PDB file of C-alpha atoms in Angstrom:
ATOM      1  CA  UNK A   2      -8.082  11.854  24.321  1.00 81.00           C
ATOM      2  CA  UNK A   3     -10.678  13.677  22.867  1.00 95.00           C
ATOM      3  CA  UNK A   4     -10.087  12.937  18.965  1.00 96.00           C
ATOM      4  CA  UNK A   5      -9.945   9.172  19.904  1.00 97.00           C
ATOM      5  CA  UNK A   6     -13.310   9.600  21.234  1.00 97.00           C
ATOM      6  CA  UNK A   7     -14.646  11.425  18.350  1.00 98.00           C
ATOM      7  CA  UNK A   8     -13.283   8.889  15.988  1.00 98.00           C
ATOM      8  CA  UNK A   9     -14.752   6.061  17.985  1.00 97.00           C
ATOM      9  CA  UNK A  10     -18.290   7.533  17.898  1.00 97.00           C
ATOM     10  CA  UNK A  11     -18.006   8.471  14.334  1.00 98.00           C
ATOM     11  CA  UNK A  12     -17.106   4.895  13.296  1.00 98.00           C
ATOM     12  CA  UNK A  13     -20.123   4.125  15.664  1.00 97.00           C
ATOM     13  CA  UNK A  14     -22.354   5.944  13.748  1.00 97.00           C
ATOM     14  CA  UNK A  15     -21.462   4.983  10.159  1.00 97.00           C
ATOM     15  CA  UNK A  16     -21.963   2.389   7.842  1.00 97.00           C
ATOM     16  CA  UNK A  17     -20.138   3.251   4.812  1.00 98.00           C
ATOM     17  CA  UNK A  18     -16.245   3.650   5.741  1.00 98.00           C
ATOM     18  CA  UNK A  19     -13.712   3.647   3.392  1.00 98.00           C
ATOM     19  CA  UNK A  20     -10.045   3.315   4.275  1.00 98.00           C
ATOM     20  CA  UNK A  21      -6.887   4.604   2.319  1.00 97.00           C
ATOM     21  CA  UNK A  22      -3.775   3.773   3.373  1.00 96.00           C
ATOM     22  CA  UNK A  23       0.191   4.311   2.952  1.00 93.00           C
ATOM     23  CA  UNK A  24       3.290   2.688   3.996  1.00 92.00           C
ATOM     24  CA  UNK A  25       2.747   3.620   7.385  1.00 93.00           C
ATOM     25  CA  UNK A  26       0.167   1.017   7.804  1.00 96.00           C
ATOM     26  CA  UNK A  27       3.016  -1.517   7.401  1.00 96.00           C
ATOM     27  CA  UNK A  28       5.686  -0.054   9.063  1.00 93.00           C
ATOM     28  CA  UNK A  29       4.510  -1.446  12.453  1.00 93.00           C
ATOM     29  CA  UNK A  30       4.661  -4.887  10.934  1.00 96.00           C
ATOM     30  CA  UNK A  31       8.569  -4.004  10.354  1.00 93.00           C
ATOM     31  CA  UNK A  32       8.301  -3.280   6.585  1.00 93.00           C
ATOM     32  CA  UNK A  33      10.354   0.181   6.120  1.00 85.00           C
ATOM     33  CA  UNK A  34       8.998   3.247   4.953  1.00 76.00           C
ATOM     34  CA  UNK A  35      10.089   4.485   1.607  1.00 61.00           C
ATOM     35  CA  UNK A  36      10.457   7.888   2.688  1.00 54.00           C
ATOM     36  CA  UNK A  37      11.604   7.944   6.616  1.00 50.00           C
ATOM     37  CA  UNK A  38      14.785   8.885   7.661  1.00 44.00           C
ATOM     38  CA  UNK A  39      15.948   5.008   7.871  1.00 47.00           C
ATOM     39  CA  UNK A  40      13.822   4.207   5.030  1.00 50.00           C
ATOM     40  CA  UNK A  41      14.522   2.641   1.428  1.00 53.00           C
ATOM     41  CA  UNK A  42      15.518   6.207   0.112  1.00 54.00           C
ATOM     42  CA  UNK A  43      18.414   6.445   2.476  1.00 54.00           C
ATOM     43  CA  UNK A  44      19.841   2.961   1.866  1.00 58.00           C
ATOM     44  CA  UNK A  45      23.354   2.583  -0.008  1.00 62.00           C
ATOM     45  CA  UNK A  46      23.447   1.250  -3.253  1.00 71.00           C
ATOM     46  CA  UNK A  47      24.728   1.713  -6.650  1.00 76.00           C
ATOM     47  CA  UNK A  48      21.650   3.585  -8.154  1.00 83.00           C
ATOM     48  CA  UNK A  49      18.938   5.600  -6.047  1.00 83.00           C
ATOM     49  CA  UNK A  50      16.028   3.541  -5.394  1.00 83.00           C
ATOM     50  CA  UNK A  51      13.756   5.670  -7.653  1.00 84.00           C
ATOM     51  CA  UNK A  52      15.911   4.377 -10.509  1.00 91.00           C
ATOM     52  CA  UNK A  53      15.966   0.767  -9.720  1.00 91.00           C
ATOM     53  CA  UNK A  54      12.442   0.426  -9.327  1.00 92.00           C
ATOM     54  CA  UNK A  55      11.596   2.051 -12.701  1.00 95.00           C
ATOM     55  CA  UNK A  56      10.365   0.202 -15.685  1.00 97.00           C
ATOM     56  CA  UNK A  57      13.375   1.288 -17.867  1.00 97.00           C
ATOM     57  CA  UNK A  58      15.678   0.120 -15.348  1.00 97.00           C
ATOM     58  CA  UNK A  59      13.870  -3.208 -14.837  1.00 97.00           C
ATOM     59  CA  UNK A  60      14.150  -3.769 -18.561  1.00 96.00           C
ATOM     60  CA  UNK A  61      17.660  -2.571 -18.829  1.00 96.00           C
ATOM     61  CA  UNK A  62      19.242  -4.512 -15.638  1.00 96.00           C
ATOM     62  CA  UNK A  63      16.820  -7.028 -14.315  1.00 96.00           C
ATOM     63  CA  UNK A  64      19.633  -8.753 -12.344  1.00 95.00           C
ATOM     64  CA  UNK A  65      20.528  -5.443 -10.247  1.00 93.00           C
ATOM     65  CA  UNK A  66      16.521  -4.866 -10.146  1.00 95.00           C
ATOM     66  CA  UNK A  67      15.846  -8.057  -8.545  1.00 95.00           C
ATOM     67  CA  UNK A  68      18.910  -8.160  -6.148  1.00 92.00           C
ATOM     68  CA  UNK A  69      17.392  -4.890  -4.898  1.00 90.00           C
ATOM     69  CA  UNK A  70      13.832  -5.967  -5.137  1.00 93.00           C
ATOM     70  CA  UNK A  71      14.253  -9.308  -3.095  1.00 92.00           C
ATOM     71  CA  UNK A  72      16.491  -7.554  -0.456  1.00 88.00           C
ATOM     72  CA  UNK A  73      14.400  -4.573   0.306  1.00 87.00           C
ATOM     73  CA  UNK A  74      10.903  -4.516  -1.045  1.00 91.00           C
ATOM     74  CA  UNK A  75       9.815  -8.130   0.008  1.00 93.00           C
ATOM     75  CA  UNK A  76       9.035  -9.048   3.331  1.00 94.00           C
ATOM     76  CA  UNK A  77       7.779 -12.361   3.541  1.00 91.00           C
ATOM     77  CA  UNK A  78       7.763 -12.925   7.453  1.00 93.00           C
ATOM     78  CA  UNK A  79       5.877  -9.786   8.109  1.00 95.00           C
ATOM     79  CA  UNK A  80       2.314 -10.347   9.463  1.00 97.00           C
ATOM     80  CA  UNK A  81      -0.423  -8.037   9.885  1.00 98.00           C
ATOM     81  CA  UNK A  82      -0.483  -5.527  12.781  1.00 97.00           C
ATOM     82  CA  UNK A  83      -3.342  -4.107  14.825  1.00 97.00           C
ATOM     83  CA  UNK A  84      -4.304  -1.689  12.174  1.00 97.00           C
ATOM     84  CA  UNK A  85      -4.882  -4.386   9.426  1.00 98.00           C
ATOM     85  CA  UNK A  86      -6.670  -6.498  11.822  1.00 98.00           C
ATOM     86  CA  UNK A  87      -9.181  -3.717  13.034  1.00 98.00           C
ATOM     87  CA  UNK A  88      -9.969  -2.675   9.285  1.00 98.00           C
ATOM     88  CA  UNK A  89     -10.854  -6.509   8.512  1.00 98.00           C
ATOM     89  CA  UNK A  90     -13.059  -6.429  12.007  1.00 98.00           C
ATOM     90  CA  UNK A  91     -14.676  -3.268  10.566  1.00 98.00           C
ATOM     91  CA  UNK A  92     -15.205  -4.860   7.402  1.00 98.00           C
ATOM     92  CA  UNK A  93     -16.472  -7.733   8.877  1.00 98.00           C
ATOM     93  CA  UNK A  94     -19.018  -5.748  10.835  1.00 97.00           C
ATOM     94  CA  UNK A  95     -20.559  -4.226   7.911  1.00 97.00           C
ATOM     95  CA  UNK A  96     -19.121  -1.017   8.429  1.00 98.00           C
ATOM     96  CA  UNK A  97     -15.874  -0.726   6.190  1.00 98.00           C
ATOM     97  CA  UNK A  98     -16.564  -1.109   2.348  1.00 98.00           C
ATOM     98  CA  UNK A  99     -13.161  -0.858   1.035  1.00 98.00           C
ATOM     99  CA  UNK A 100      -9.614  -0.667   1.735  1.00 98.00           C
ATOM    100  CA  UNK A 101      -7.642   1.097  -0.843  1.00 97.00           C
ATOM    101  CA  UNK A 102      -3.864   0.549  -0.316  1.00 97.00           C
ATOM    102  CA  UNK A 103      -0.328   1.868  -1.827  1.00 94.00           C
ATOM    103  CA  UNK A 104       1.066  -1.064  -0.124  1.00 96.00           C
ATOM    104  CA  UNK A 105       2.158  -3.857  -2.050  1.00 96.00           C
ATOM    105  CA  UNK A 106       2.831  -6.713   0.518  1.00 97.00           C
ATOM    106  CA  UNK A 107      -0.759  -8.176   1.020  1.00 97.00           C
ATOM    107  CA  UNK A 108      -1.114  -7.858   4.903  1.00 98.00           C
ATOM    108  CA  UNK A 109      -4.686  -6.382   4.550  1.00 98.00           C
ATOM    109  CA  UNK A 110      -5.688  -9.640   2.860  1.00 98.00           C
ATOM    110  CA  UNK A 111      -3.402 -11.539   5.267  1.00 98.00           C
ATOM    111  CA  UNK A 112      -5.867  -9.778   8.205  1.00 98.00           C
ATOM    112  CA  UNK A 113      -8.843 -10.802   6.616  1.00 98.00           C
ATOM    113  CA  UNK A 114      -9.885  -8.033   4.452  1.00 98.00           C
ATOM    114  CA  UNK A 115     -11.854  -8.902   1.283  1.00 98.00           C
ATOM    115  CA  UNK A 116     -12.219  -5.802  -0.620  1.00 98.00           C
ATOM    116  CA  UNK A 117      -8.846  -4.280  -1.076  1.00 98.00           C
ATOM    117  CA  UNK A 118      -7.835  -2.388  -3.996  1.00 98.00           C
ATOM    118  CA  UNK A 119      -4.098  -2.429  -4.553  1.00 98.00           C
ATOM    119  CA  UNK A 120      -3.028   0.976  -6.249  1.00 95.00           C
ATOM    120  CA  UNK A 121       0.597  -0.016  -6.603  1.00 95.00           C
ATOM    121  CA  UNK A 122       0.001  -4.168  -7.083  1.00 97.00           C
ATOM    122  CA  UNK A 123       1.215  -7.082  -5.042  1.00 97.00           C
ATOM    123  CA  UNK A 124       4.319  -8.951  -4.512  1.00 97.00           C
ATOM    124  CA  UNK A 125       2.276 -12.057  -4.468  1.00 97.00           C
ATOM    125  CA  UNK A 126       1.309 -11.779  -7.985  1.00 98.00           C
ATOM    126  CA  UNK A 127       4.091 -12.271 -11.181  1.00 98.00           C
ATOM    127  CA  UNK A 128       3.774 -13.217 -14.333  1.00 98.00           C
ATOM    128  CA  UNK A 129       6.071 -14.221 -17.287  1.00 98.00           C
ATOM    129  CA  UNK A 130       6.100 -11.463 -19.668  1.00 96.00           C
ATOM    130  CA  UNK A 131       6.253 -13.833 -22.603  1.00 97.00           C
ATOM    131  CA  UNK A 132       3.738 -16.410 -22.120  1.00 98.00           C
ATOM    132  CA  UNK A 133       1.771 -14.833 -19.018  1.00 97.00           C
ATOM    133  CA  UNK A 134       2.165 -17.827 -16.666  1.00 98.00           C
ATOM    134  CA  UNK A 135       1.466 -16.919 -12.782  1.00 98.00           C
ATOM    135  CA  UNK A 136       3.948 -17.168 -10.167  1.00 98.00           C
ATOM    136  CA  UNK A 137       3.672 -16.722  -6.619  1.00 97.00           C
ATOM    137  CA  UNK A 138       5.988 -15.054  -3.875  1.00 96.00           C
ATOM    138  CA  UNK A 139       7.238 -18.401  -2.732  1.00 95.00           C
ATOM    139  CA  UNK A 140       8.133 -19.205  -6.553  1.00 96.00           C
ATOM    140  CA  UNK A 141      10.112 -16.118  -6.918  1.00 95.00           C
ATOM    141  CA  UNK A 142      11.809 -16.422  -3.704  1.00 94.00           C
ATOM    142  CA  UNK A 143      13.111 -19.868  -4.531  1.00 95.00           C
ATOM    143  CA  UNK A 144      14.682 -18.600  -7.814  1.00 95.00           C
ATOM    144  CA  UNK A 145      18.249 -17.601  -7.984  1.00 92.00           C
ATOM    145  CA  UNK A 146      19.021 -14.239  -9.885  1.00 93.00           C
ATOM    146  CA  UNK A 147      16.531 -13.191 -12.357  1.00 96.00           C
ATOM    147  CA  UNK A 148      13.295 -15.248 -12.416  1.00 97.00           C
ATOM    148  CA  UNK A 149      12.716 -17.220 -15.361  1.00 97.00           C
ATOM    149  CA  UNK A 150       9.616 -19.113 -16.378  1.00 97.00           C
ATOM    150  CA  UNK A 151      10.015 -22.384 -17.979  1.00 97.00           C
ATOM    151  CA  UNK A 152       9.342 -20.818 -21.735  1.00 98.00           C
ATOM    152  CA  UNK A 153      12.445 -18.750 -21.054  1.00 97.00           C
ATOM    153  CA  UNK A 154      10.516 -15.546 -20.217  1.00 97.00           C
ATOM    154  CA  UNK A 155      11.465 -13.367 -17.608  1.00 97.00           C
ATOM    155  CA  UNK A 156       9.219 -13.092 -14.627  1.00 97.00           C
ATOM    156  CA  UNK A 157       7.984  -9.528 -13.822  1.00 97.00           C
ATOM    157  CA  UNK A 158       6.572  -8.776 -10.394  1.00 97.00           C
ATOM    158  CA  UNK A 159       2.757  -7.321 -10.417  1.00 98.00           C
ATOM    159  CA  UNK A 160       3.749  -4.186  -8.898  1.00 97.00           C
ATOM    160  CA  UNK A 161       3.583  -0.651 -10.514  1.00 96.00           C
ATOM    161  CA  UNK A 162       6.963   0.553 -11.178  1.00 95.00           C
ATOM    162  CA  UNK A 163       8.144   4.305 -11.900  1.00 93.00           C
ATOM    163  CA  UNK A 164       7.323   5.193 -15.370  1.00 95.00           C
ATOM    164  CA  UNK A 165       4.362   3.038 -15.423  1.00 95.00           C
ATOM    165  CA  UNK A 166       0.766   3.637 -14.916  1.00 94.00           C
ATOM    166  CA  UNK A 167      -1.962   2.380 -12.337  1.00 93.00           C
ATOM    167  CA  UNK A 168      -4.472   0.105 -13.156  1.00 94.00           C
ATOM    168  CA  UNK A 169      -7.267   2.051 -14.683  1.00 95.00           C
ATOM    169  CA  UNK A 170      -9.796  -0.398 -13.175  1.00 97.00           C
ATOM    170  CA  UNK A 171      -8.701  -0.329  -9.705  1.00 96.00           C
ATOM    171  CA  UNK A 172      -8.437   3.533  -9.902  1.00 95.00           C
ATOM    172  CA  UNK A 173     -11.916   3.932 -11.133  1.00 96.00           C
ATOM    173  CA  UNK A 174     -13.294   1.436  -8.581  1.00 98.00           C
ATOM    174  CA  UNK A 175     -11.211   3.517  -5.784  1.00 97.00           C
ATOM    175  CA  UNK A 176     -12.961   7.172  -7.169  1.00 97.00           C
ATOM    176  CA  UNK A 177     -16.420   5.539  -6.638  1.00 98.00           C
ATOM    177  CA  UNK A 178     -15.818   3.920  -3.176  1.00 98.00           C
ATOM    178  CA  UNK A 179     -14.292   7.366  -1.841  1.00 98.00           C
ATOM    179  CA  UNK A 180     -16.908   9.596  -3.659  1.00 98.00           C
ATOM    180  CA  UNK A 181     -19.549   7.349  -2.107  1.00 98.00           C
ATOM    181  CA  UNK A 182     -18.124   7.363   1.470  1.00 98.00           C
ATOM    182  CA  UNK A 183     -19.671   8.605   4.416  1.00 98.00           C
ATOM    183  CA  UNK A 184     -16.305   8.412   6.251  1.00 98.00           C
ATOM    184  CA  UNK A 185     -13.291   8.516   4.533  1.00 98.00           C
ATOM    185  CA  UNK A 186     -10.263   7.549   7.120  1.00 98.00           C
ATOM    186  CA  UNK A 187      -6.694   8.400   5.903  1.00 97.00           C
ATOM    187  CA  UNK A 188      -3.637   6.593   7.529  1.00 95.00           C
ATOM    188  CA  UNK A 189       0.137   5.949   7.234  1.00 92.00           C
ATOM    189  CA  UNK A 190       0.651   7.863   4.157  1.00 90.00           C
ATOM    190  CA  UNK A 191       2.422  11.230   3.606  1.00 85.00           C
ATOM    191  CA  UNK A 192      -0.104  12.204   0.594  1.00 87.00           C
ATOM    192  CA  UNK A 193       2.582  13.255  -1.520  1.00 82.00           C
ATOM    193  CA  UNK A 194       2.433  10.333  -4.193  1.00 77.00           C
ATOM    194  CA  UNK A 195       0.400  11.024  -7.265  1.00 79.00           C
ATOM    195  CA  UNK A 196      -2.104  10.191  -8.764  1.00 79.00           C
ATOM    196  CA  UNK A 197      -2.970   8.032  -5.368  1.00 76.00           C
ATOM    197  CA  UNK A 198      -2.800  11.110  -3.218  1.00 82.00           C
ATOM    198  CA  UNK A 199      -5.420  12.954  -5.777  1.00 89.00           C
ATOM    199  CA  UNK A 200      -7.922  10.271  -5.132  1.00 92.00           C
ATOM    200  CA  UNK A 201      -9.140  11.859  -1.626  1.00 90.00           C
ATOM    201  CA  UNK A 202     -10.153  15.043  -3.803  1.00 93.00           C
ATOM    202  CA  UNK A 203     -13.113  12.719  -4.956  1.00 97.00           C
ATOM    203  CA  UNK A 204     -14.769  12.345  -1.255  1.00 97.00           C
ATOM    204  CA  UNK A 205     -18.021  14.871  -0.547  1.00 95.00           C
ATOM    205  CA  UNK A 206     -18.518  14.003   3.002  1.00 96.00           C
ATOM    206  CA  UNK A 207     -17.735  15.585   6.483  1.00 97.00           C
ATOM    207  CA  UNK A 208     -16.002  12.955   8.009  1.00 98.00           C
ATOM    208  CA  UNK A 209     -12.307  12.996   6.728  1.00 97.00           C
ATOM    209  CA  UNK A 210      -9.973  11.628   9.337  1.00 97.00           C
ATOM    210  CA  UNK A 211      -6.375  11.791   8.985  1.00 96.00           C
ATOM    211  CA  UNK A 212      -4.190   9.422  10.888  1.00 96.00           C
ATOM    212  CA  UNK A 213      -0.625   9.813  10.721  1.00 93.00           C
ATOM    213  CA  UNK A 214       2.947  10.464  12.612  1.00 89.00           C
ATOM    214  CA  UNK A 215       3.810  13.318  10.900  1.00 88.00           C
ATOM    215  CA  UNK A 216       1.968  16.356   9.292  1.00 90.00           C
ATOM    216  CA  UNK A 217       0.438  15.986   5.636  1.00 90.00           C
ATOM    217  CA  UNK A 218      -0.498  18.589   3.025  1.00 88.00           C
ATOM    218  CA  UNK A 219      -4.086  17.582   3.595  1.00 90.00           C
ATOM    219  CA  UNK A 220      -4.409  18.384   7.441  1.00 92.00           C
ATOM    220  CA  UNK A 221      -6.054  21.560   7.024  1.00 93.00           C
ATOM    221  CA  UNK A 222      -8.890  20.211   5.029  1.00 93.00           C
ATOM    222  CA  UNK A 223      -9.515  17.146   7.347  1.00 96.00           C
ATOM    223  CA  UNK A 224     -12.211  17.006   9.925  1.00 97.00           C
ATOM    224  CA  UNK A 225     -10.360  15.231  12.313  1.00 98.00           C
ATOM    225  CA  UNK A 226      -6.396  14.936  12.376  1.00 97.00           C
ATOM    226  CA  UNK A 227      -4.703  12.382  14.716  1.00 97.00           C
ATOM    227  CA  UNK A 228      -0.994  12.337  15.140  1.00 95.00           C
ATOM    228  CA  UNK A 229       0.379   8.814  16.015  1.00 93.00           C
ATOM    229  CA  UNK A 230       1.149   5.311  15.036  1.00 93.00           C
ATOM    230  CA  UNK A 231      -2.076   4.039  12.910  1.00 95.00           C
ATOM    231  CA  UNK A 232      -1.917   0.474  14.867  1.00 95.00           C
ATOM    232  CA  UNK A 233      -1.903   2.142  18.326  1.00 95.00           C
ATOM    233  CA  UNK A 234      -4.863   4.467  17.090  1.00 97.00           C
ATOM    234  CA  UNK A 235      -6.887   1.559  16.105  1.00 96.00           C
ATOM    235  CA  UNK A 236      -6.108  -0.464  19.181  1.00 95.00           C
ATOM    236  CA  UNK A 237      -7.493   2.376  21.050  1.00 95.00           C
ATOM    237  CA  UNK A 238     -10.647   2.888  19.241  1.00 94.00           C
ATOM    238  CA  UNK A 239     -11.326  -0.583  18.705  1.00 92.00           C
ATOM    239  CA  UNK A 240     -10.953  -1.748  22.751  1.00 82.00           C
TER     240      UNK A 240
END
């Protein structure tokens, strides 16, 4: 496949690559995509997922929020796939400078990636809203119902809910990496979630690569478009 050869060549030539990824990077690890036909948005709950994972709903109905969150948003058994492993290897080789992700599953770190910017936070970090005490994912999974700190405060996952803003420092850092990148690889994202999707406008180079199973609004702007599963694409390129 000509596109794969081009991607392979560009990776070989570049020493400052940045990767920007979405839910499609984790689907091959068994984590459902929000917007696919069998994804979270098509599951049956008393409220739409957008409502349940909003800040106001979390405050108003933490019990229902956590019931959904634990059932549908946390996948402690998930393991990194070929895409995660390839990106960690490219960083190890000194080629990849950063992974910018919309995912909250921590699989990039599990694969060995060091410089990971999590735009939407992580299920692995949880804080007491009263005293600020830290809790990991295992702590949360062991608690029944709404997780509470010993001080009595409610524990909130460090994930960006609807109605909440993104962390400005993470966003700024992402902009810097993208603006300075020689090559930007975008994978497994429909590029419809803002402000995250707007980040790619900061890329100034001529090696914008899009890897996705479906068409995205940015396909016409890309220098290389590869249609397919990102894990399979990376496996082919890294072999």
